PDB file of C-alpha atoms in Angstrom:
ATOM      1  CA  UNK A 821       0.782  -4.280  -5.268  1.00  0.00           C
ATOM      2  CA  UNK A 822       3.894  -2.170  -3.595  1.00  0.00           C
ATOM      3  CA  UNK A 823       6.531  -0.290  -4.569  1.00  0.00           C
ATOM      4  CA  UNK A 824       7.722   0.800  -8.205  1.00  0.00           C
ATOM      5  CA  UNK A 825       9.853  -1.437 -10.207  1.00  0.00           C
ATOM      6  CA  UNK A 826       7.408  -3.811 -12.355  1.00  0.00           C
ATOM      7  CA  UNK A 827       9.269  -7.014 -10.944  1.00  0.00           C
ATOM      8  CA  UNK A 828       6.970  -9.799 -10.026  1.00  0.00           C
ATOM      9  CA  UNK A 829       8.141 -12.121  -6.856  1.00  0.00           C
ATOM     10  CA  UNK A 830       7.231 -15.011  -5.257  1.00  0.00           C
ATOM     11  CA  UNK A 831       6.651 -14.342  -1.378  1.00  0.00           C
ATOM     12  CA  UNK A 832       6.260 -16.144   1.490  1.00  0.00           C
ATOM     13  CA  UNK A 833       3.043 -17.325   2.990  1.00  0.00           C
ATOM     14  CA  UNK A 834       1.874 -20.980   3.966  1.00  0.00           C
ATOM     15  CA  UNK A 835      -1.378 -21.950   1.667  1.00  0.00           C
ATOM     16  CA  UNK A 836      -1.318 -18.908  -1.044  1.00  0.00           C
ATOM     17  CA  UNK A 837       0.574 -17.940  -4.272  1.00  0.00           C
ATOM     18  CA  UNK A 838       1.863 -14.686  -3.233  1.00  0.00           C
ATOM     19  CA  UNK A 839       3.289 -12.790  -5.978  1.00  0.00           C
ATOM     20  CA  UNK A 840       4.151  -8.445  -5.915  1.00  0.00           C
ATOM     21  CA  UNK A 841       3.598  -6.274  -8.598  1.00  0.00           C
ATOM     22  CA  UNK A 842       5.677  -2.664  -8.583  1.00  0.00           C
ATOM     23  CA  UNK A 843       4.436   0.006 -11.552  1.00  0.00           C
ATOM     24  CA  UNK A 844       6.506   1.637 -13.618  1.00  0.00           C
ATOM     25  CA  UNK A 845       5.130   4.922 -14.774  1.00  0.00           C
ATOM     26  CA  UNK A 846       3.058   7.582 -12.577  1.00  0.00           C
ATOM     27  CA  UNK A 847       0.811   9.367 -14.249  1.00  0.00           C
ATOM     28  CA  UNK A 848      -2.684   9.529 -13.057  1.00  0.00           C
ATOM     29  CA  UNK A 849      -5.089   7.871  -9.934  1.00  0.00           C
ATOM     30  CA  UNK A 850      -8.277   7.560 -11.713  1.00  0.00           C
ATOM     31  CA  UNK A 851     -11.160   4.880 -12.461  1.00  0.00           C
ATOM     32  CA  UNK A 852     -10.026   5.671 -16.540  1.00  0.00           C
ATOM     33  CA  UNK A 853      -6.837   5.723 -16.126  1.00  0.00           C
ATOM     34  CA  UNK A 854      -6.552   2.458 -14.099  1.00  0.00           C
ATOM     35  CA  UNK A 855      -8.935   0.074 -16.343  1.00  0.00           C
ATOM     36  CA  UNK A 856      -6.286  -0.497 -18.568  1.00  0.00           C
ATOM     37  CA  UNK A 857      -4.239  -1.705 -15.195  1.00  0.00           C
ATOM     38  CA  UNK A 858      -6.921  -3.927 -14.627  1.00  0.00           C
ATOM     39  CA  UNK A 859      -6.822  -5.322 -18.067  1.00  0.00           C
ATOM     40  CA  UNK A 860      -3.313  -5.987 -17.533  1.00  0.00           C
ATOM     41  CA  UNK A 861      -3.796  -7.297 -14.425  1.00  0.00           C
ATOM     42  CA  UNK A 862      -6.276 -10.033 -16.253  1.00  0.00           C
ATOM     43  CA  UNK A 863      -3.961 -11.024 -18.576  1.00  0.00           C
ATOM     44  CA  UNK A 864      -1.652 -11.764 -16.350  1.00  0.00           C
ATOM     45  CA  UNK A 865      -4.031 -13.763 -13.469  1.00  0.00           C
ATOM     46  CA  UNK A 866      -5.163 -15.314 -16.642  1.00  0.00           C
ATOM     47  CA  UNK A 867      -1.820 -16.504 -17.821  1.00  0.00           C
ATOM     48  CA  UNK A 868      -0.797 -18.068 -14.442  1.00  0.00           C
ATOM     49  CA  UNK A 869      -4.467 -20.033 -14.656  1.00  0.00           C
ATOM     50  CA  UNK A 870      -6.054 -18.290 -11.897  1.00  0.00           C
ATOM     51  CA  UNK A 871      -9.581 -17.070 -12.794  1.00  0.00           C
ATOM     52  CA  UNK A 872      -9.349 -14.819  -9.628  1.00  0.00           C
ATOM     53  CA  UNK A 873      -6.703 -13.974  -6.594  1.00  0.00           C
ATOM     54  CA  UNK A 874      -6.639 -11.954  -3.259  1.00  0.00           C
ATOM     55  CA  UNK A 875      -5.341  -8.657  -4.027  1.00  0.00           C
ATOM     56  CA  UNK A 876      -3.187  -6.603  -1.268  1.00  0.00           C
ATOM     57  CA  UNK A 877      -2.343  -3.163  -1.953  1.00  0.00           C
ATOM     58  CA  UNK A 878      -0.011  -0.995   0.810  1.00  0.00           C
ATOM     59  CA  UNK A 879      -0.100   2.795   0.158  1.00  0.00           C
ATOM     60  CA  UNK A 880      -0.499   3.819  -3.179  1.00  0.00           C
ATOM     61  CA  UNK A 881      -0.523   0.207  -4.363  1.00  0.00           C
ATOM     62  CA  UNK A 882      -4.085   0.560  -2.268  1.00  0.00           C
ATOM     63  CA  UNK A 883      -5.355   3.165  -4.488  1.00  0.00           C
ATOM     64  CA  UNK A 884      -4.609   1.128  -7.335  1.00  0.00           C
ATOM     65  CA  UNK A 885      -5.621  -1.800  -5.789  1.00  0.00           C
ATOM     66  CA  UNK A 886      -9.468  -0.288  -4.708  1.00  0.00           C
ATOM     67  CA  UNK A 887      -9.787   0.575  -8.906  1.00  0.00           C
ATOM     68  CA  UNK A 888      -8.783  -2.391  -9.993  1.00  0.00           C
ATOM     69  CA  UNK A 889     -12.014  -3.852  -7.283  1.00  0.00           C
ATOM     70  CA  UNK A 890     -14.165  -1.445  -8.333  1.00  0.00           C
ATOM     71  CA  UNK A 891     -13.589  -1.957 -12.858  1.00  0.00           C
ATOM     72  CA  UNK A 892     -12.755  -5.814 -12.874  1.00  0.00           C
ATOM     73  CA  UNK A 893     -14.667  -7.116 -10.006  1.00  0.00           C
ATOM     74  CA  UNK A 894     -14.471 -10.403 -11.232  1.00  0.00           C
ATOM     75  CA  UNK A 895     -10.683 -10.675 -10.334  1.00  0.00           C
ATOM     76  CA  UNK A 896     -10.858 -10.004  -6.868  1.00  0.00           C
ATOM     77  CA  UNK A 897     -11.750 -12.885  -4.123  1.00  0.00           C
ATOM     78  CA  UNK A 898     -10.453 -10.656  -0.933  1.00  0.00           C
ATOM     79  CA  UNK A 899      -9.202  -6.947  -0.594  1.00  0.00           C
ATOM     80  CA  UNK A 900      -6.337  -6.427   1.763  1.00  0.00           C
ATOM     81  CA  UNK A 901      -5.720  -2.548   1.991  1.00  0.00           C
ATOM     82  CA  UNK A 902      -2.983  -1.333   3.884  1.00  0.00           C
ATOM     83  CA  UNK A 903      -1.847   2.353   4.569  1.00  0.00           C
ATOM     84  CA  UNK A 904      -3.875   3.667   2.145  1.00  0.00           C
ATOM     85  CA  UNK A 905      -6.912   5.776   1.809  1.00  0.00           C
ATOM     86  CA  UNK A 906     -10.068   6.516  -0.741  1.00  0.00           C
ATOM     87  CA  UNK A 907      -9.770   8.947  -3.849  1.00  0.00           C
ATOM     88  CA  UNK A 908     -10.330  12.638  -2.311  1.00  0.00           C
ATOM     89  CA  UNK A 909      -9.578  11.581   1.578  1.00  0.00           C
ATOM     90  CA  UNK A 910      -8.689  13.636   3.816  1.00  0.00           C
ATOM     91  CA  UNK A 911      -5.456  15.160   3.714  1.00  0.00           C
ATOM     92  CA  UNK A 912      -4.280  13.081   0.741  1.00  0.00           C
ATOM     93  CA  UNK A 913      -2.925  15.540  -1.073  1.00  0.00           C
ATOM     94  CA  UNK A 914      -0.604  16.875   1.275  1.00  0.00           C
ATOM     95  CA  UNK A 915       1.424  14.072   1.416  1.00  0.00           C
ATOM     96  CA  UNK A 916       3.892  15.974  -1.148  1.00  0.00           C
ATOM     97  CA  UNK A 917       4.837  18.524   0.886  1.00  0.00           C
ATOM     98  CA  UNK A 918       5.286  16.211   3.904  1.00  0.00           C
ATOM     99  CA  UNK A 919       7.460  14.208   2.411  1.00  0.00           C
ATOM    100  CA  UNK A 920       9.550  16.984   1.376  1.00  0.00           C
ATOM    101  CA  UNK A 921       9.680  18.234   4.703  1.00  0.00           C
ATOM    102  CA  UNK A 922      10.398  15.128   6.245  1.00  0.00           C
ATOM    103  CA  UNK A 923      13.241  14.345   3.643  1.00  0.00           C
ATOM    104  CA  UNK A 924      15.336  17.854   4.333  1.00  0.00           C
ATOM    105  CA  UNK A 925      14.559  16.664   8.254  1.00  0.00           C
ATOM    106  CA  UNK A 926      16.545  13.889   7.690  1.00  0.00           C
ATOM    107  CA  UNK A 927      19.240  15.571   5.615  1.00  0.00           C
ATOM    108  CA  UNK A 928      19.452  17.948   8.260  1.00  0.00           C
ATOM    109  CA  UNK A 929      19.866  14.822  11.154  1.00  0.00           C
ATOM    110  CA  UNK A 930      22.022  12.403   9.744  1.00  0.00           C
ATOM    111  CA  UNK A 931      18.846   9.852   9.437  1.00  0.00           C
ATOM    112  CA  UNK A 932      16.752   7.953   7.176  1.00  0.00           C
ATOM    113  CA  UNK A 933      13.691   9.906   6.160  1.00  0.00           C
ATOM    114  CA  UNK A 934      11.802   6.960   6.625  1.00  0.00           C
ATOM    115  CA  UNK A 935      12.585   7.161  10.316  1.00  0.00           C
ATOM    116  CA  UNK A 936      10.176  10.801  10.613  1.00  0.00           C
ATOM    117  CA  UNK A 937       7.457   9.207   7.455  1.00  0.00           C
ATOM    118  CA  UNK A 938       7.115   6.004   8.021  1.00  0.00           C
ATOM    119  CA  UNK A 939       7.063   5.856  12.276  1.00  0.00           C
ATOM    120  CA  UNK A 940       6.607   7.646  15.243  1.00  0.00           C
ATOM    121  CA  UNK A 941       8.139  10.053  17.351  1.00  0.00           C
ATOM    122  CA  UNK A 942       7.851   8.561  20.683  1.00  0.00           C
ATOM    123  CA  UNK A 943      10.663   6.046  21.761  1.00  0.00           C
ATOM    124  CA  UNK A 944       9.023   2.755  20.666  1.00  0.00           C
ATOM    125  CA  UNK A 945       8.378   4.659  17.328  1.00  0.00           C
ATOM    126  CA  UNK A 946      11.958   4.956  16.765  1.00  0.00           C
ATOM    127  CA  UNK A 947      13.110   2.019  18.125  1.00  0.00           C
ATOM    128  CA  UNK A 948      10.870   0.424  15.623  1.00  0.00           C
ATOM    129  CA  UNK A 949      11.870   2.582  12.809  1.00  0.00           C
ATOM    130  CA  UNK A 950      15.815   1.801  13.516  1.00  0.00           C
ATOM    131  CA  UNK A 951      15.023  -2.036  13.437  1.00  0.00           C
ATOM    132  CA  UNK A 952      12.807  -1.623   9.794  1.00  0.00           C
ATOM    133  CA  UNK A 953      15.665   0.362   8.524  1.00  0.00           C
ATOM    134  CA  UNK A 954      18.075  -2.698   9.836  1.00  0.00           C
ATOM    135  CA  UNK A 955      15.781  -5.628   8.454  1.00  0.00           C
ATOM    136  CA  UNK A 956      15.859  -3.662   4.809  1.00  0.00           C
ATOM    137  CA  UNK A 957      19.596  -4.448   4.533  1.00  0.00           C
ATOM    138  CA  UNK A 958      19.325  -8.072   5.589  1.00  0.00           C
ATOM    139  CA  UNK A 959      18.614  -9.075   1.704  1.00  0.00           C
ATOM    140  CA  UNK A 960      21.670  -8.925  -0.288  1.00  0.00           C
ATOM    141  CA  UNK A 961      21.337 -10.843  -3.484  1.00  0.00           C
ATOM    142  CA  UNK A 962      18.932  -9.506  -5.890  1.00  0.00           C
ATOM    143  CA  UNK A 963      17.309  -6.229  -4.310  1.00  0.00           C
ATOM    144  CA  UNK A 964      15.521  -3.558  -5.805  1.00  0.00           C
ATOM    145  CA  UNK A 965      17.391  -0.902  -7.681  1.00  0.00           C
ATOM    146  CA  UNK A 966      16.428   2.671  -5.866  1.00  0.00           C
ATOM    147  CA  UNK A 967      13.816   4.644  -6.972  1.00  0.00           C
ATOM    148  CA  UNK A 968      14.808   7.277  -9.547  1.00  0.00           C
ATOM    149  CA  UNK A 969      14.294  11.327  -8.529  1.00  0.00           C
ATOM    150  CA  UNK A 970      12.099  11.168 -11.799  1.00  0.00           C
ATOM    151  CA  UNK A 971       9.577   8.125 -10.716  1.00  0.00           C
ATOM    152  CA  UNK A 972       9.379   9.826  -7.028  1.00  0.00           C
ATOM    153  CA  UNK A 973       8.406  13.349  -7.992  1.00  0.00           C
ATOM    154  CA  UNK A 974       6.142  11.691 -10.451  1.00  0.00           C
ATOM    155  CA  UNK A 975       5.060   9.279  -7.902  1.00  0.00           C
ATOM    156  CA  UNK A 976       4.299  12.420  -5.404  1.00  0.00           C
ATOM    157  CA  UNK A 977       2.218  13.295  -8.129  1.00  0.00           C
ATOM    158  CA  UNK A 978      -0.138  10.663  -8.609  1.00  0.00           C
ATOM    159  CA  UNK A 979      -0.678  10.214  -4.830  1.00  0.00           C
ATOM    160  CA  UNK A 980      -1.887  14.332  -5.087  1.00  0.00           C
ATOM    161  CA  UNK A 981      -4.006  13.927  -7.830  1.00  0.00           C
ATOM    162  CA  UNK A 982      -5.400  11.066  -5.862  1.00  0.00           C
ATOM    163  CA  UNK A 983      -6.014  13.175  -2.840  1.00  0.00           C
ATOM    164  CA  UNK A 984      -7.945  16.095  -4.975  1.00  0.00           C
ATOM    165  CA  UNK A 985     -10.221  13.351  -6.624  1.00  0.00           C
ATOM    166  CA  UNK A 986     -13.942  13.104  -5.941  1.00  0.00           C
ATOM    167  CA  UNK A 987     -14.680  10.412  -3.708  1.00  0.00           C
ATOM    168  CA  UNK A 988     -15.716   7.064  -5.914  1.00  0.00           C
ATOM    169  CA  UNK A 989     -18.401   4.955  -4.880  1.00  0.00           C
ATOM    170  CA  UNK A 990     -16.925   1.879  -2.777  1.00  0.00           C
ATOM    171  CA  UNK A 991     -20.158   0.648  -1.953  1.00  0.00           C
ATOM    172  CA  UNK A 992     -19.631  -1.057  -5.485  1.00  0.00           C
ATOM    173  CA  UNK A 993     -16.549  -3.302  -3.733  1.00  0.00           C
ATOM    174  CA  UNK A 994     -18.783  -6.165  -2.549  1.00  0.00           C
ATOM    175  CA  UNK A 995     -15.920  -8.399  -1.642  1.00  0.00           C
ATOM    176  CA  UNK A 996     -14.789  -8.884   1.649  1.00  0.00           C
ATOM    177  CA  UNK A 997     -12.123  -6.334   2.853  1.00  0.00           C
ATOM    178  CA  UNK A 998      -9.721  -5.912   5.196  1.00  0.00           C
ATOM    179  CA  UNK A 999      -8.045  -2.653   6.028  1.00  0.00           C
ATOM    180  CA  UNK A1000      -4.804  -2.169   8.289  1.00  0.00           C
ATOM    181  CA  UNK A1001      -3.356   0.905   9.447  1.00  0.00           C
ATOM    182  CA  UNK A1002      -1.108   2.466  11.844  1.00  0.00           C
ATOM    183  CA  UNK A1003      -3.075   4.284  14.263  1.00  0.00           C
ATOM    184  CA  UNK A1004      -0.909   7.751  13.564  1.00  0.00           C
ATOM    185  CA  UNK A1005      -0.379   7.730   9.789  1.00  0.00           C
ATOM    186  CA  UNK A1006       0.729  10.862   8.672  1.00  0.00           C
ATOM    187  CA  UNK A1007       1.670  10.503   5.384  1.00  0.00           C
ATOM    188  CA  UNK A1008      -1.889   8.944   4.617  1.00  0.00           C
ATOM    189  CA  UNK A1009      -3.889  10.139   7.613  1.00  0.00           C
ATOM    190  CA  UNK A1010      -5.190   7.103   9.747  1.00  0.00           C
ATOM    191  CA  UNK A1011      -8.760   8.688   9.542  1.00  0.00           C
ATOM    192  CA  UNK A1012      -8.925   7.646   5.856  1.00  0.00           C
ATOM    193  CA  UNK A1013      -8.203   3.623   7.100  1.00  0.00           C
ATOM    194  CA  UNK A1014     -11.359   4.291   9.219  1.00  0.00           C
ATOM    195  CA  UNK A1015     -13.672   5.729   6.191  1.00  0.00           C
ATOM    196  CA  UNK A1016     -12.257   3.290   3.651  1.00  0.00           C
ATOM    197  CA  UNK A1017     -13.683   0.452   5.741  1.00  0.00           C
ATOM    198  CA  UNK A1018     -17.070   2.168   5.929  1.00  0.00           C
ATOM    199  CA  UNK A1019     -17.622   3.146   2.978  1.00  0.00           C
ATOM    200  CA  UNK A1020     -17.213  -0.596   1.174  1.00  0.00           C
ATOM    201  CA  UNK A1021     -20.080  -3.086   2.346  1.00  0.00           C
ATOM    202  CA  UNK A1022     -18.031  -5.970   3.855  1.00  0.00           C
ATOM    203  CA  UNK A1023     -14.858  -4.095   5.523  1.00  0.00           C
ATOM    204  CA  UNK A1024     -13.264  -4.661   8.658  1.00  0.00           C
ATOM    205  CA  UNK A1025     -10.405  -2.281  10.414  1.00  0.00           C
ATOM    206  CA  UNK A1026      -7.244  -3.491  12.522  1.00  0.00           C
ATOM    207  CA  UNK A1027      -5.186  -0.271  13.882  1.00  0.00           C
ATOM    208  CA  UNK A1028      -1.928  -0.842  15.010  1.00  0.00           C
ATOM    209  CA  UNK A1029      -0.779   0.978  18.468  1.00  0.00           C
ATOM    210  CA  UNK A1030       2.115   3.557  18.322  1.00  0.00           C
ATOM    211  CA  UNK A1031       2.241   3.392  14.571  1.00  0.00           C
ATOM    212  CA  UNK A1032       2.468   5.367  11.727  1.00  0.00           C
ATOM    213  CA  UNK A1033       2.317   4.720   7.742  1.00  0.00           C
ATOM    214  CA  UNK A1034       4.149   1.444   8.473  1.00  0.00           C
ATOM    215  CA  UNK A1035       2.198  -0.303  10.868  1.00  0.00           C
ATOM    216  CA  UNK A1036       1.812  -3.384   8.808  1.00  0.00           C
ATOM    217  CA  UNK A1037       5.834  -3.966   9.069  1.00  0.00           C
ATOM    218  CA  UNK A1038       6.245  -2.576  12.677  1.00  0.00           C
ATOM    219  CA  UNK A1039       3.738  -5.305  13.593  1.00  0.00           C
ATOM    220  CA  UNK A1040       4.528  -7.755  10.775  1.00  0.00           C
ATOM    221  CA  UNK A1041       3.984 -10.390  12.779  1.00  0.00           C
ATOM    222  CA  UNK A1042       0.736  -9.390  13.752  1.00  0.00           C
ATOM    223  CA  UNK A1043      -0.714  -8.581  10.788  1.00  0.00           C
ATOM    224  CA  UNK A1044       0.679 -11.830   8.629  1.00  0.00           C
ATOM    225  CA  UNK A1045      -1.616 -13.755  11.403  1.00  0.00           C
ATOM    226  CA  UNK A1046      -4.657 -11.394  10.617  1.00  0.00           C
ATOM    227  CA  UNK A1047      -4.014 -11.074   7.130  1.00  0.00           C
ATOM    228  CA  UNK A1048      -3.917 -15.013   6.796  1.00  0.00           C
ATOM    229  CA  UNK A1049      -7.106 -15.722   9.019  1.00  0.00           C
ATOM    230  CA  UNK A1050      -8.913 -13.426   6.995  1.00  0.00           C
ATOM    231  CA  UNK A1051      -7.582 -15.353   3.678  1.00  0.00           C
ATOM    232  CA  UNK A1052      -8.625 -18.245   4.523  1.00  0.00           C
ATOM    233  CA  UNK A1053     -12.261 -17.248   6.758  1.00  0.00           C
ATOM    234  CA  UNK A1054     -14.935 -19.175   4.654  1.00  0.00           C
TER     235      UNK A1054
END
């Protein structure tokens, strides 16, 4: 589960049926709320004629992603959780105003907000921010369409409401789960990578040096090897 825009694709990765789920509305981040994305989700594993899949959720799509473990635990083999963080972790629901301030930084610089959200300040931080920025422009048939002003501020939203939730009970997500992080988040501080994988009963962390929010696709390398050993660990 990623980004908005409720397109499903088929991915890349040797062995598995990868396909990526985007949302279209932003309304809430809550256990209630999210059953009924769990429901859909089963209709929809159902109607491929899977009885069950891995689930990966980066940011956000990792909030949804631990609700959907935690009210259809039957759909869920293996958790992959990736710059994310648990309902009412730490700093959460600040990541509003950051990205706000990071967004007039870059109007102010000439540069891609996701340059100050996403990586690092220190030289290999922007070096690998320039060469993420690059890669996104390497697809040129069939891309995205850009996120409307209206889905991001209600996007913001959900991610705050998120962040001023009580904590849920992960020691209900029995499946095994791997969580990846950059070891400076800011947008979803790397402390909440640390807790998630405590707090369910079979986690296991990988931080990523000299990272921020997108570790996984600084080291993308990296973590496709990790992320596919722990797919297919018996």
């Amino acid at each position: 589960m990623g980004p908005p825009g409720r397109r499903w694709r088929r991915c890349q990765a040797p062995g598995h049926h990868v396909r990526q789920q985007g949302r279209r509305r932003f309304h809430r981040l809550d256990a209630a709320h999210h059953r009924g994305d769990g429901e859909g989700c089963r209709t929809f594993i159902r109607a491929l004629g899977f009885e069950y899949v891995d689930l990966h959720g980066f940011s956000m799509g990792g909030m949804i992603a631990q609700v959907i473990a935690q009210t259809e635990p039957d759909l869920v083999r293996k958790l992959i959780l990736t710059g994310t963080g648990p309902a009412g972790g730490e700093g959460i629901k600040d990541l509003t105003r950051l990205s706000h301030l990071d967004t007039v930084r870059g109007l102010i610089t000439l540069q891609d907000p996701k340059q100050f959200l996403f990586f690092t300040r220190t030289a290999g931080g922007r070096r690998a921010g320039k060469e993420f920025l690059a890669r996104l422009k390497e697809r040129t048939r069939d891309r995205d369409k850009a996120i409307s002003l209206t889905s991001y501020g209600a996007q913001l939203k959900a991610i705050r409401r998120w962040g001023l939730e009580q904590p849920h009970d992960l020691s209900v997500i029995r499946q095994p789960v791997l969580v990846a992080n950059g070891e400076s988040d800011r947008m979803v501080p790397s402390q909440n990578s640390t807790d998630l994988a405590r707090r369910v009963q079979n986690g296991e962390l990988v931080f990523y040096p000299d990272a921020g929010h997108d570790g996984i696709f600084q080291f993308h390398r990296q973590f496709v090897e990790t992320a596919l050993e722990f797919l297919e660990r018996q």
